[in-house]
Short mmCIF file of C-alpha atoms and ligand atoms in Angstrom, two decimals:
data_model
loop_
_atom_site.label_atom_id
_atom_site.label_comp_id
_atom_site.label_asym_id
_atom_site.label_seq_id
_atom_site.Cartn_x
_atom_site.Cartn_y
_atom_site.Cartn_z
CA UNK A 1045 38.77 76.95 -48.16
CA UNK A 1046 40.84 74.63 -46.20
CA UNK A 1047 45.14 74.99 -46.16
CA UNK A 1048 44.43 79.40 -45.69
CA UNK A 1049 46.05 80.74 -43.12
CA UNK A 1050 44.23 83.18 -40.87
CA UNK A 1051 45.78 85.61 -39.05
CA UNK A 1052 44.35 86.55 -35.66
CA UNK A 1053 45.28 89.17 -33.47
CA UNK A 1054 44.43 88.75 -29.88
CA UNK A 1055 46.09 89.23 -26.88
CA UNK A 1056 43.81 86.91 -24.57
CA UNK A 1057 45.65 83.34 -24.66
CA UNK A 1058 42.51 81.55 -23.82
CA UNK A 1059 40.47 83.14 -26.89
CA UNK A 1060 43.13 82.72 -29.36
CA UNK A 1061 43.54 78.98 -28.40
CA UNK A 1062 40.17 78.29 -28.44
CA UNK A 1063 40.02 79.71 -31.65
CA UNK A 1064 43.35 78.03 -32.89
CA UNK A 1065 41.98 74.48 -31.96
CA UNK A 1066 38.45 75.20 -34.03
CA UNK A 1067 39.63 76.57 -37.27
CA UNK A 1068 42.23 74.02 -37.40
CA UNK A 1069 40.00 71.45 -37.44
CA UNK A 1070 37.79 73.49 -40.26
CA UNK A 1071 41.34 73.36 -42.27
CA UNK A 1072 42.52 76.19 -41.55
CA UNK A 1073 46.33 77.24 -40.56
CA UNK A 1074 46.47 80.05 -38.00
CA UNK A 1075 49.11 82.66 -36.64
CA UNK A 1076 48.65 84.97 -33.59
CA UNK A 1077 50.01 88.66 -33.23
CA UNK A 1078 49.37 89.32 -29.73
CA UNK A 1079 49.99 93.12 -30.38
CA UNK A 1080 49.75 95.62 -32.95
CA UNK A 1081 53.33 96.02 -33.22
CA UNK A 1082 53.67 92.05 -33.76
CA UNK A 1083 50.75 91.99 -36.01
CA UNK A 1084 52.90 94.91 -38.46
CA UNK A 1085 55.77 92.53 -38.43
CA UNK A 1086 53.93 89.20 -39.29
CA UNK A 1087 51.79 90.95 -42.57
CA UNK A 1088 55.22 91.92 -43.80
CA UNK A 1089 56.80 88.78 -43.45
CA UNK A 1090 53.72 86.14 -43.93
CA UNK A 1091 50.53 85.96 -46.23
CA UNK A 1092 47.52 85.39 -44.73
CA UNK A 1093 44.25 85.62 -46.03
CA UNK A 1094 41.97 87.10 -43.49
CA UNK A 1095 42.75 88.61 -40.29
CA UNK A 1096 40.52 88.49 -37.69
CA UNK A 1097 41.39 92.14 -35.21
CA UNK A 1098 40.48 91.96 -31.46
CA UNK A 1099 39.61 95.83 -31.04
CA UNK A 1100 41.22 95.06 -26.97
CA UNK A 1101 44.32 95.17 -27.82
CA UNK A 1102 48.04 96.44 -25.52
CA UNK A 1103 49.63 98.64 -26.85
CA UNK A 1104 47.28 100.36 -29.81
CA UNK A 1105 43.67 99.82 -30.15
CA UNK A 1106 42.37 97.67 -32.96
CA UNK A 1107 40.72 100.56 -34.60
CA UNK A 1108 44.08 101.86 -35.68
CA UNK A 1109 45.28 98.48 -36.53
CA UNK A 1110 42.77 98.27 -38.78
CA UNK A 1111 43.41 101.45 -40.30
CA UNK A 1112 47.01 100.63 -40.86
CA UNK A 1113 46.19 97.32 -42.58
CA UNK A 1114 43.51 99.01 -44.68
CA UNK A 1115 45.71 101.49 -46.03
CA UNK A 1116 47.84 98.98 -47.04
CA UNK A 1117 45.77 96.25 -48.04
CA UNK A 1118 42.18 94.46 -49.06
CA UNK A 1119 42.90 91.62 -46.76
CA UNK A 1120 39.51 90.26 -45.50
CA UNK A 1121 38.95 91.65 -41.86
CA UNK A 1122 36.94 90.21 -39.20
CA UNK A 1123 36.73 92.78 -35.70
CA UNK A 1124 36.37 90.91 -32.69
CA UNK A 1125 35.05 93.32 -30.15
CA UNK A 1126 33.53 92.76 -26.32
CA UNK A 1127 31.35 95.68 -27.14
CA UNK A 1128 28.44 95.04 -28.71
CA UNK A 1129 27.24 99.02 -28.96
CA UNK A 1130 25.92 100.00 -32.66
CA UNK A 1131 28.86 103.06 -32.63
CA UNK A 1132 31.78 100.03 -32.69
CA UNK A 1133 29.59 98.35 -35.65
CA UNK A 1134 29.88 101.88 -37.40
CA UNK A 1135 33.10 102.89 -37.04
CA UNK A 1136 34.28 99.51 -37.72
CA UNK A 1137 32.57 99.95 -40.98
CA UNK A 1138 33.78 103.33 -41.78
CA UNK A 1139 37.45 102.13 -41.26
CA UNK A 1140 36.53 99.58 -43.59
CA UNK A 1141 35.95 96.24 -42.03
CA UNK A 1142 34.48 93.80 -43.71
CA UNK A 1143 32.38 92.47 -40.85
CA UNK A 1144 31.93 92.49 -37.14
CA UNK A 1145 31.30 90.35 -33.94
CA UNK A 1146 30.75 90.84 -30.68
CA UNK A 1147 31.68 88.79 -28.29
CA UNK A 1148 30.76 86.36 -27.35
CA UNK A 1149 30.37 84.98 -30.13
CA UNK A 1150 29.33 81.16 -31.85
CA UNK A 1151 32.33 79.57 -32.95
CA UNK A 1152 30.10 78.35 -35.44
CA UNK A 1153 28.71 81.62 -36.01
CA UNK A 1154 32.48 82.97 -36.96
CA UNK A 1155 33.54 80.04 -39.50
CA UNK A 1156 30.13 80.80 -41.45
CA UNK A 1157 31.06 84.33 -41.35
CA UNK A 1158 34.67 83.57 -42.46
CA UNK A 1159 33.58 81.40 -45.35
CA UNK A 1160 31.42 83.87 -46.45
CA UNK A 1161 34.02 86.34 -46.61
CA UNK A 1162 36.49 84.09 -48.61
CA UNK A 1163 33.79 82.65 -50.97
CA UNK A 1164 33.00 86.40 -52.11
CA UNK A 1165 37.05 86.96 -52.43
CA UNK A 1166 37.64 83.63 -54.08
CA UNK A 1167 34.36 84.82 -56.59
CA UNK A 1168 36.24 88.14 -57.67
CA UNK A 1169 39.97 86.65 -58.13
CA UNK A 1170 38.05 84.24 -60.41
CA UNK A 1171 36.60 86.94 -62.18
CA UNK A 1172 39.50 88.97 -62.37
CA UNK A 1173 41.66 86.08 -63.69
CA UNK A 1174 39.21 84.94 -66.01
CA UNK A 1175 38.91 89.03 -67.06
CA UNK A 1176 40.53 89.74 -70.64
CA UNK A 1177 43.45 91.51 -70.68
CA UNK A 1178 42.36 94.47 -73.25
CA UNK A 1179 39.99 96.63 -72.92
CA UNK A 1180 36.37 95.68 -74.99
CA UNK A 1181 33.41 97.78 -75.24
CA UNK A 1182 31.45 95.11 -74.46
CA UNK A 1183 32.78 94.02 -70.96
CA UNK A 1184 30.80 95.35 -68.74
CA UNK A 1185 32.74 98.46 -67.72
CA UNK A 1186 31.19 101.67 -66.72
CA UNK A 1187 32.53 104.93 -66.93
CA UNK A 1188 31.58 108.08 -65.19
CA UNK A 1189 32.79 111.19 -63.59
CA UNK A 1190 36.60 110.35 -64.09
CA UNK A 1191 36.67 106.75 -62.77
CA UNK A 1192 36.04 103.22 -64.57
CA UNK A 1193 34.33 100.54 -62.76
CA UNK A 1194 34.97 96.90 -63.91
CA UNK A 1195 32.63 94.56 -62.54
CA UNK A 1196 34.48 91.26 -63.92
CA UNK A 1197 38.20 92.41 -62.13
CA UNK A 1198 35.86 94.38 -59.21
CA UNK A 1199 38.38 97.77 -59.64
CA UNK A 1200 37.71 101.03 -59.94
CA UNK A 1201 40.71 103.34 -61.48
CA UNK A 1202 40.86 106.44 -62.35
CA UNK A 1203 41.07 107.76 -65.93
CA UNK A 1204 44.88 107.93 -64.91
CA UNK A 1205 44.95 104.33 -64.43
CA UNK A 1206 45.34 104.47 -60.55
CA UNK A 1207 43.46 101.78 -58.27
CA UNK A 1208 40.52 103.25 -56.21
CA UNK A 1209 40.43 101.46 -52.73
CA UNK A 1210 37.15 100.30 -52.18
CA UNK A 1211 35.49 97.66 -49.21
CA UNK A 1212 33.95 95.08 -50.98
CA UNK A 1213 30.66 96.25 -49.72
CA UNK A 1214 31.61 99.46 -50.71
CA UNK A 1215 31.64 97.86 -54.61
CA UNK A 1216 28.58 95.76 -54.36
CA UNK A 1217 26.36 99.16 -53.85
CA UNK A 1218 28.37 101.25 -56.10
CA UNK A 1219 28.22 98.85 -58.51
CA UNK A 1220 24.65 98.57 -58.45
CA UNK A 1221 23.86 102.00 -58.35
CA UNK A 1222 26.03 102.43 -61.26
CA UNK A 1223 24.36 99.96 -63.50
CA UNK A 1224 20.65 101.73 -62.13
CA UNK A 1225 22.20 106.01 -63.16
CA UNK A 1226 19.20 107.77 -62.55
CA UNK A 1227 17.10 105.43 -61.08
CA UNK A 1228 16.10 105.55 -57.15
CA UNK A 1229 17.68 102.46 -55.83
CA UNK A 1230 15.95 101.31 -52.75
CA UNK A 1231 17.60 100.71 -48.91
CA UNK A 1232 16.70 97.37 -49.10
CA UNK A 1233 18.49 96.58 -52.65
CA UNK A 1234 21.76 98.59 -51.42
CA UNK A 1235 21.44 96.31 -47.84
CA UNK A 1236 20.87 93.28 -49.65
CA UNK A 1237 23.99 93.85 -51.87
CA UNK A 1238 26.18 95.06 -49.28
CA UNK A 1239 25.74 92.17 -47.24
CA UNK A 1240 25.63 89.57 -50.06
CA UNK A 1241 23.59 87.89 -47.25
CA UNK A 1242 20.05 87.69 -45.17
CA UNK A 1243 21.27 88.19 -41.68
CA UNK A 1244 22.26 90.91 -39.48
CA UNK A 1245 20.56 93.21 -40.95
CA UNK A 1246 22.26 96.28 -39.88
CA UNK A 1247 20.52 98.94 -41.72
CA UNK A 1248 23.08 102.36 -40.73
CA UNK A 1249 25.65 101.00 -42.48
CA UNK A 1250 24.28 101.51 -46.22
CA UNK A 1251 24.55 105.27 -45.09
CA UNK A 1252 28.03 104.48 -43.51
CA UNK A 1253 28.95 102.86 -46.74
CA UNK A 1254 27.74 105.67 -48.77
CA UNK A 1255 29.19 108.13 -47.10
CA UNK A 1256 32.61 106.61 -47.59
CA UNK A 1257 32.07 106.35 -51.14
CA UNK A 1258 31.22 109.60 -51.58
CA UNK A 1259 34.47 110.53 -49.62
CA UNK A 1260 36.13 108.29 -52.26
CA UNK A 1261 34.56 109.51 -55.18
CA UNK A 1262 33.70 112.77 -54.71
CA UNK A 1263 37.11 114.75 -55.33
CA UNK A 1264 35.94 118.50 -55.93
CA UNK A 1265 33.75 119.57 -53.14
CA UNK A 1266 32.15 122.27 -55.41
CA UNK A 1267 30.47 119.90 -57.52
CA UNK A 1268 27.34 117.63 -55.98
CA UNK A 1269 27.76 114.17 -55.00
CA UNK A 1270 27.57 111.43 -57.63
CA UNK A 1271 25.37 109.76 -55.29
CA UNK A 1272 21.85 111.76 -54.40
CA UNK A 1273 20.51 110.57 -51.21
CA UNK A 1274 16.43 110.70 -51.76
CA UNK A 1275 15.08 110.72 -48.64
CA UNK A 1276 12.72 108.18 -47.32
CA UNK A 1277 13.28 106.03 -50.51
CA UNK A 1278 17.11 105.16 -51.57
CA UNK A 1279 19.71 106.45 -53.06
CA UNK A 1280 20.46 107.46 -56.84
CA UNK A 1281 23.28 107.65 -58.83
CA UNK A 1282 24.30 110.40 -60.88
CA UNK A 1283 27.00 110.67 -63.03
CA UNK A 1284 25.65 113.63 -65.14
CA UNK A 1285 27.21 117.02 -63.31
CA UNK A 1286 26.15 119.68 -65.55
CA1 LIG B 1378 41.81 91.74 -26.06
#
């Protein structure tokens, strides 16, 4: 998507320029925070479309800069890390990134990664535009335990009408779970729809993602989780509690 501007937040000058000279001749316009503190001031002021986070970063780390943007927003995020160990992957993940690369990195490798990213958001704020206003039995919503999913606008509320902040990762699985209620859903299926791709295969973070879900979801401890794990086989969804 050529004429988006991407946000990147890194304090190394050589990395960012590299960077800056190699999405702009994808198409792209791009802005730097070189801290956190900067990076705060430029979402206020600017829209941007996807940030990508250098965990490395002055004065905070890039884990709590991407909790701060989460909480505010569903911004695509990219982290940018030097570390390449599995517990950065995961905790990028829980915080709710919506992907991850070490560096170094293939310049190449990023732009795929970023077009991915937007293609998927472009795909939903189609679907949500092209969503009908009222609410029809036969548009694909699914209700259960208190919340309504909506596949064509890809929100979750609650009965009360309040937005449920989901990863969109977090919505592919639930979503397909939700359609299957009952049904063992395999690893694989939940990978494959998390990812919305073949590579990087990173097979902890179906369990990462369905642990924040359940977080999400789950509001009175006392009851079981909507989503069974069934060990050595999947996950299955169940929206019966009684
Ligand atoms: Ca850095």
């Amino acid at each position: 998507m050529s004429g988006s501007k991407i946000l990147i937040v890194e304090d190394d000058r050589s990395v960012f320029r590299l960077l800056q000279s190699y999405l702009e001749r994808e198409g792209y316009s791009v802005v730097n925070a070189e801290t956190v503190a900067s990076m705060r001031r430029l979402i206020e002021s600017t829209p941007v479309s996807l940030v990508l986070l250098d965990v490395g970063l002055p004065d905070e780390d890039g884990w709590s800069a991407l909790k701060w943007l989460r909480a505010r927003s569903d911004i695509p995020i990219i982290m940018l890390t030097g570390k390449s160990e599995m517990t950065d992957k995961v905790v990028g993940l829980e915080l709710g990134a919506d992907d991850y690369l070490a560096k170094p990195f293939e310049l190449r490798e990023l732009l795929a990664r970023i077009r991915t990213i937007q293609r998927r958001t472009e795909k939903a704020a189609a679907a949500q535009a092209a969503a009908p206003a009222a609410n029809g039995e036969a548009d694909g919503k699914i209700a259960f335990a208190g919340w309504v999913l909506d596949p064509a606008s890809h929100l979750v509320k609650s009965e009360a009408g309040e937005t449920l902040h989901l990863t969109q990762a977090e919505f592919r699985i639930l979503t397909l779970l939700a359609r299957n209620p009952g049904v063992v859903v395999p690893r694989d299926d939940l990978m494959s729809a998390a990812a919305g791709r073949d590579w990087d295969p990173f097979d902890r973070s179906v369990d990462v993602h369905i642990s924040n879900l359940r977080k999400k979801l789950d509001l009175d401890p006392n009851l079981p989780s909507l989503i069974r794990t069934v060990r050595g086989a999947g996950y299955m969804f169940v929206p019966k509690r009684d």
